[in-house]
Coordinates of N, CA and C in Angstrom, one line a residue:
X1 N -14.3 -7.0 -5.7 CA -12.9 -7.1 -5.6 C -12.5 -7.6 -4.2
X2 N -11.7 -8.6 -4.2 CA -11.1 -9.0 -2.9 C -9.6 -8.8 -2.9
X3 N -9.1 -8.4 -1.8 CA -7.7 -8.0 -1.7 C -7.0 -8.8 -0.7
X4 N -5.8 -9.4 -1.0 CA -5.1 -10.1 -0.1 C -3.7 -9.6 0.1
X5 N -3.4 -9.0 1.2 CA -2.1 -8.4 1.5 C -1.1 -9.4 2.2
X6 N 0.1 -9.3 1.9 CA 1.1 -10.2 2.5 C 2.5 -9.5 2.5
X7 N 3.4 -10.0 3.2 CA 4.8 -9.6 3.2 C 5.2 -8.8 4.4
X8 N 4.3 -8.6 5.4 CA 4.7 -7.9 6.6 C 5.7 -8.7 7.5
X9 N 6.2 -8.1 8.5 CA 7.1 -8.8 9.4 C 7.8 -7.9 10.3
X10 N 8.8 -8.4 11.0 CA 9.6 -7.7 12.0 C 11.0 -7.5 11.4
X11 N 11.4 -6.2 11.2 CA 12.7 -5.9 10.7 C 13.4 -4.9 11.5
X12 N 14.7 -4.6 11.3 CA 15.4 -3.6 12.0 C 15.4 -2.3 11.2
X13 N 15.6 -1.2 11.9 CA 15.7 0.1 11.2 C 16.8 0.0 10.1
X14 N 16.5 0.6 8.9 CA 17.4 0.6 7.8 C 17.2 -0.6 6.9
X15 N 16.4 -1.6 7.3 CA 16.2 -2.8 6.4 C 15.1 -2.4 5.4
X16 N 14.9 -3.4 4.5 CA 13.9 -3.3 3.4 C 12.9 -4.4 3.6
X17 N 11.7 -4.1 3.0 CA 10.6 -5.1 3.1 C 9.7 -4.9 1.9
X18 N 9.2 -5.9 1.3 CA 8.2 -5.8 0.2 C 6.9 -6.3 0.6
X19 N 5.9 -5.5 0.4 CA 4.5 -5.9 0.6 C 3.9 -6.2 -0.7
X20 N 3.0 -7.2 -0.8 CA 2.2 -7.5 -2.0 C 0.8 -7.5 -1.7
X21 N 0.0 -7.1 -2.7 CA -1.4 -7.1 -2.6 C -2.0 -7.8 -3.9
X22 N -2.7 -8.9 -3.8 CA -3.2 -9.6 -4.9 C -4.7 -9.4 -4.9
X23 N -5.2 -8.9 -6.1 CA -6.6 -8.7 -6.3 C -7.2 -10.0 -6.8
X24 N -8.5 -10.3 -6.5 CA -9.1 -11.6 -6.8 C -9.6 -11.7 -8.2
X25 N -9.7 -10.5 -8.9 CA -10.3 -10.6 -10.3 C -9.3 -10.0 -11.3
X26 N -9.2 -10.6 -12.4 CA -8.4 -10.1 -13.5 C -8.9 -8.8 -14.1
X27 N -10.2 -8.7 -14.3 CA -10.8 -7.5 -14.9 C -11.3 -6.6 -13.8
X28 N -10.5 -5.7 -13.5 CA -10.8 -4.8 -12.3 C -12.0 -3.9 -12.6
X29 N -12.8 -3.8 -11.6 CA -13.9 -2.9 -11.7 C -13.5 -1.5 -11.1
X30 N -12.3 -1.5 -10.5 CA -11.7 -0.3 -10.0 C -10.4 -0.1 -10.7
X31 N -9.9 1.1 -10.7 CA -8.7 1.5 -11.4 C -7.4 1.6 -10.5
X32 N -7.7 2.0 -9.2 CA -6.5 2.4 -8.4 C -6.4 1.3 -7.3
X33 N -5.1 0.9 -7.1 CA -4.8 0.1 -5.9 C -3.8 0.9 -5.1
X34 N -4.0 0.9 -3.8 CA -3.2 1.7 -2.9 C -2.9 1.1 -1.6
X35 N -2.0 1.7 -0.8 CA -1.6 1.2 0.5 C -1.9 2.3 1.5
X36 N -2.4 2.0 2.6 CA -2.6 2.8 3.8 C -1.9 2.1 4.9
X37 N -1.7 2.9 6.0 CA -1.2 2.2 7.2 C -1.8 2.9 8.4
X38 N -1.9 2.2 9.5 CA -2.4 2.7 10.7 C -1.6 2.2 11.9
X39 N -1.1 3.1 12.6 CA -0.4 2.8 13.9 C -1.3 2.9 15.0
X40 N -1.0 2.2 16.1 CA -1.9 2.3 17.3 C -2.2 3.7 17.8
X41 N -3.4 4.1 17.9 CA -3.8 5.4 18.4 C -3.7 6.5 17.4
X42 N -3.5 6.1 16.1 CA -3.4 7.1 15.1 C -4.4 6.9 14.0
X43 N -4.6 7.9 13.2 CA -5.5 7.7 12.0 C -4.9 7.0 10.9
X44 N -5.7 6.4 10.1 CA -5.2 5.7 8.9 C -4.6 6.7 7.9
X45 N -3.4 6.4 7.5 CA -2.5 7.3 6.7 C -2.3 6.8 5.3
X46 N -2.4 7.6 4.4 CA -2.1 7.3 3.0 C -0.6 7.0 2.8
X47 N -0.3 5.9 2.1 CA 1.1 5.6 1.9 C 1.5 5.7 0.4
X48 N 0.8 5.1 -0.4 CA 1.1 5.1 -1.9 C -0.1 4.5 -2.6
X49 N -0.2 4.9 -3.9 CA -1.3 4.4 -4.8 C -0.8 4.4 -6.2
X50 N -1.4 3.5 -7.0 CA -1.0 3.5 -8.4 C -2.3 3.2 -9.2
X51 N -2.3 3.8 -10.4 CA -3.4 3.6 -11.3 C -3.1 2.4 -12.1
X52 N -4.1 1.4 -12.1 CA -3.8 0.2 -12.9 C -3.8 0.4 -14.4
X53 N -4.6 1.4 -14.9 CA -4.6 1.6 -16.3 C -3.5 2.4 -16.8
X54 N -3.2 3.5 -16.1 CA -2.2 4.5 -16.7 C -0.9 4.5 -16.0
X55 N -0.8 3.8 -14.8 CA 0.4 3.8 -14.1 C 0.8 5.0 -13.3
X56 N -0.1 6.0 -13.2 CA 0.2 7.1 -12.4 C 0.4 6.7 -11.0
X57 N 1.2 7.4 -10.2 CA 1.5 7.0 -8.9 C 1.5 8.2 -8.0
X58 N 1.3 8.0 -6.7 CA 1.4 9.1 -5.7 C 1.8 8.5 -4.4
X59 N 2.5 9.3 -3.6 CA 3.1 8.8 -2.3 C 2.8 9.8 -1.2
X60 N 2.7 9.2 0.0 CA 2.6 10.1 1.1 C 4.0 10.8 1.4
X61 N 3.9 11.9 2.0 CA 5.2 12.7 2.2 C 6.2 12.0 3.0
X62 N 5.7 11.2 4.0 CA 6.6 10.5 4.9 C 7.4 9.3 4.3
X63 N 6.9 8.9 3.1 CA 7.6 7.7 2.5 C 8.2 8.0 1.2
X64 N 8.0 9.2 0.7 CA 8.6 9.6 -0.6 C 10.1 9.3 -0.5
X65 N 10.7 8.8 -1.6 CA 12.1 8.6 -1.8 C 12.6 7.3 -1.0
X66 N 11.6 6.7 -0.3 CA 12.0 5.4 0.4 C 11.1 4.2 -0.1
X67 N 9.9 4.5 -0.4 CA 9.0 3.5 -0.8 C 8.7 3.6 -2.3
X68 N 8.4 2.4 -3.0 CA 8.1 2.4 -4.4 C 6.9 1.5 -4.6
X69 N 5.9 2.0 -5.3 CA 4.8 1.1 -5.6 C 4.9 0.7 -7.0
X70 N 4.5 -0.5 -7.3 CA 4.5 -1.0 -8.7 C 3.4 -2.0 -8.9
X71 N 3.1 -2.2 -10.2 CA 2.0 -3.1 -10.6 C 2.5 -4.3 -11.3
X72 N 1.9 -5.4 -11.1 CA 2.3 -6.7 -11.8 C 1.0 -7.2 -12.5
X73 N 0.9 -6.9 -13.8 CA -0.4 -7.3 -14.5 C -0.5 -8.8 -14.6
X74 N 0.5 -9.5 -14.7 CA 0.4 -10.9 -14.9 C -0.1 -11.6 -13.6
X75 N 0.2 -11.0 -12.5 CA -0.3 -11.6 -11.2 C -1.4 -10.9 -10.6
X76 N -1.9 -9.9 -11.3 CA -3.0 -9.0 -10.7 C -2.6 -8.5 -9.3
X77 N -1.4 -8.1 -9.2 CA -0.8 -7.7 -7.9 C -0.2 -6.3 -8.0
X78 N -0.1 -5.7 -6.8 CA 0.5 -4.5 -6.6 C 1.6 -4.7 -5.5
X79 N 2.7 -4.2 -5.7 CA 3.8 -4.4 -4.7 C 4.2 -3.0 -4.1
X80 N 4.6 -3.1 -2.8 CA 5.1 -1.9 -2.2 C 6.5 -2.2 -1.7
X81 N 7.5 -1.7 -2.3 CA 8.9 -1.9 -1.9 C 9.3 -0.8 -0.9
X82 N 9.6 -1.2 0.3 CA 9.9 -0.3 1.3 C 11.4 -0.4 1.7
X83 N 12.1 0.7 1.6 CA 13.5 0.8 1.9 C 13.8 1.7 3.0
X84 N 15.0 1.6 3.6 CA 15.4 2.4 4.7 C 14.3 2.6 5.8
X85 N 13.8 1.5 6.2 CA 12.7 1.6 7.1 C 13.0 2.2 8.5
X86 N 12.1 2.9 9.1 CA 12.3 3.6 10.3 C 11.3 3.0 11.3
X87 N 11.6 3.2 12.6 CA 10.6 2.7 13.6 C 9.3 3.4 13.5
X88 N 9.2 4.6 13.0 CA 7.9 5.3 12.8 C 7.1 4.7 11.6
X89 N 7.7 3.8 10.9 CA 7.0 3.1 9.8 C 6.2 1.9 10.4
X90 N 6.3 1.6 11.6 CA 5.6 0.5 12.3 C 4.1 0.8 12.2
X91 N 3.4 -0.1 11.7 CA 1.9 0.0 11.5 C 1.4 -1.2 10.9
X92 N 0.0 -1.3 10.9 CA -0.6 -2.3 10.1 C -0.8 -1.7 8.7
X93 N -0.4 -2.4 7.7 CA -0.5 -1.8 6.3 C -1.7 -2.5 5.6
X94 N -2.5 -1.7 5.0 CA -3.7 -2.1 4.4 C -3.7 -1.9 2.9
X95 N -4.1 -2.8 2.1 CA -4.2 -2.6 0.7 C -5.7 -2.2 0.4
X96 N -5.9 -1.3 -0.5 CA -7.2 -0.7 -0.8 C -7.4 -0.5 -2.3
X97 N -8.6 -0.6 -2.7 CA -8.9 -0.4 -4.2 C -10.0 0.7 -4.3
X98 N -9.9 1.5 -5.3 CA -10.9 2.5 -5.6 C -10.9 3.0 -7.0
X99 N -11.7 3.9 -7.3 CA -11.8 4.4 -8.7 C -10.9 5.5 -9.1
X100 N -10.4 6.3 -8.1 CA -9.6 7.5 -8.3 C -8.4 7.5 -7.4
X101 N -7.3 8.0 -8.0 CA -6.0 8.1 -7.2 C -6.1 9.3 -6.3
X102 N -6.6 9.0 -5.1 CA -6.8 10.0 -4.0 C -6.2 9.6 -2.7
X103 N -6.2 10.5 -1.8 CA -5.4 10.3 -0.6 C -6.2 9.9 0.7
X104 N -7.5 10.0 0.6 CA -8.3 9.7 1.8 C -8.8 8.3 1.8
X105 N -8.8 7.7 3.0 CA -9.4 6.3 3.1 C -10.8 6.2 2.6
X106 N -11.6 7.3 2.7 CA -13.0 7.2 2.3 C -13.2 7.2 0.8
X107 N -12.1 7.4 0.1 CA -12.2 7.4 -1.4 C -12.0 6.0 -1.9
X108 N -11.7 5.0 -1.1 CA -11.5 3.7 -1.5 C -12.6 2.8 -1.0
X109 N -13.0 1.9 -1.9 CA -14.2 1.1 -1.7 C -13.9 -0.3 -1.2
X110 N -12.8 -0.8 -1.4 CA -12.4 -2.2 -1.0 C -11.2 -2.2 -0.2
X111 N -11.1 -3.1 0.8 CA -10.0 -3.1 1.7 C -9.6 -4.6 2.0
X112 N -8.3 -4.8 2.1 CA -7.8 -6.1 2.5 C -7.7 -6.1 4.0
X113 N -7.3 -7.2 4.6 CA -7.2 -7.3 6.1 C -6.1 -6.6 6.7
X114 N -5.0 -6.4 6.0 CA -3.9 -5.7 6.6 C -2.8 -6.7 7.0
X115 N -1.6 -6.2 6.9 CA -0.4 -7.0 7.3 C 0.5 -6.1 8.2
X116 N 1.0 -6.7 9.3 CA 1.7 -5.9 10.3 C 3.2 -5.7 9.9
X117 N 3.6 -4.5 10.0 CA 5.1 -4.2 9.8 C 5.6 -3.6 11.0
X118 N 6.6 -4.2 11.6 CA 7.2 -3.7 12.8 C 8.7 -3.4 12.6
X119 N 9.1 -2.2 12.8 CA 10.5 -1.8 12.6 C 11.1 -1.5 14.0
X120 N 12.1 -2.3 14.4 CA 12.8 -2.1 15.6 C 14.0 -1.1 15.5
X121 N 14.3 -0.4 16.5 CA 15.4 0.6 16.5 C 16.7 -0.1 16.8

């Protein structure tokens, strides 16, 4: 599985942004696609994940009620809609794929390169 993340950029606090992650294969060997983020000097943090087969979702506490993850079967893609962005959301956002909907980076087997999101105050 190869993952290609896109959609990052520079926005102001309160703005919205949508990230996309496209998987290279139509028949997934993994079930879960998720997003993590990593700010300078900090550990990689779970943001959101979705089960490709069942649609179950989970979110990190810091993004609940602001971010929404969704799947696009036709495009083999997962999107992360981010609203009411805050400066503390600034990070490199990584798309990841794994077998189970879990919260630790070590639970995911495949990673994309990441896309930078910068939120100015």
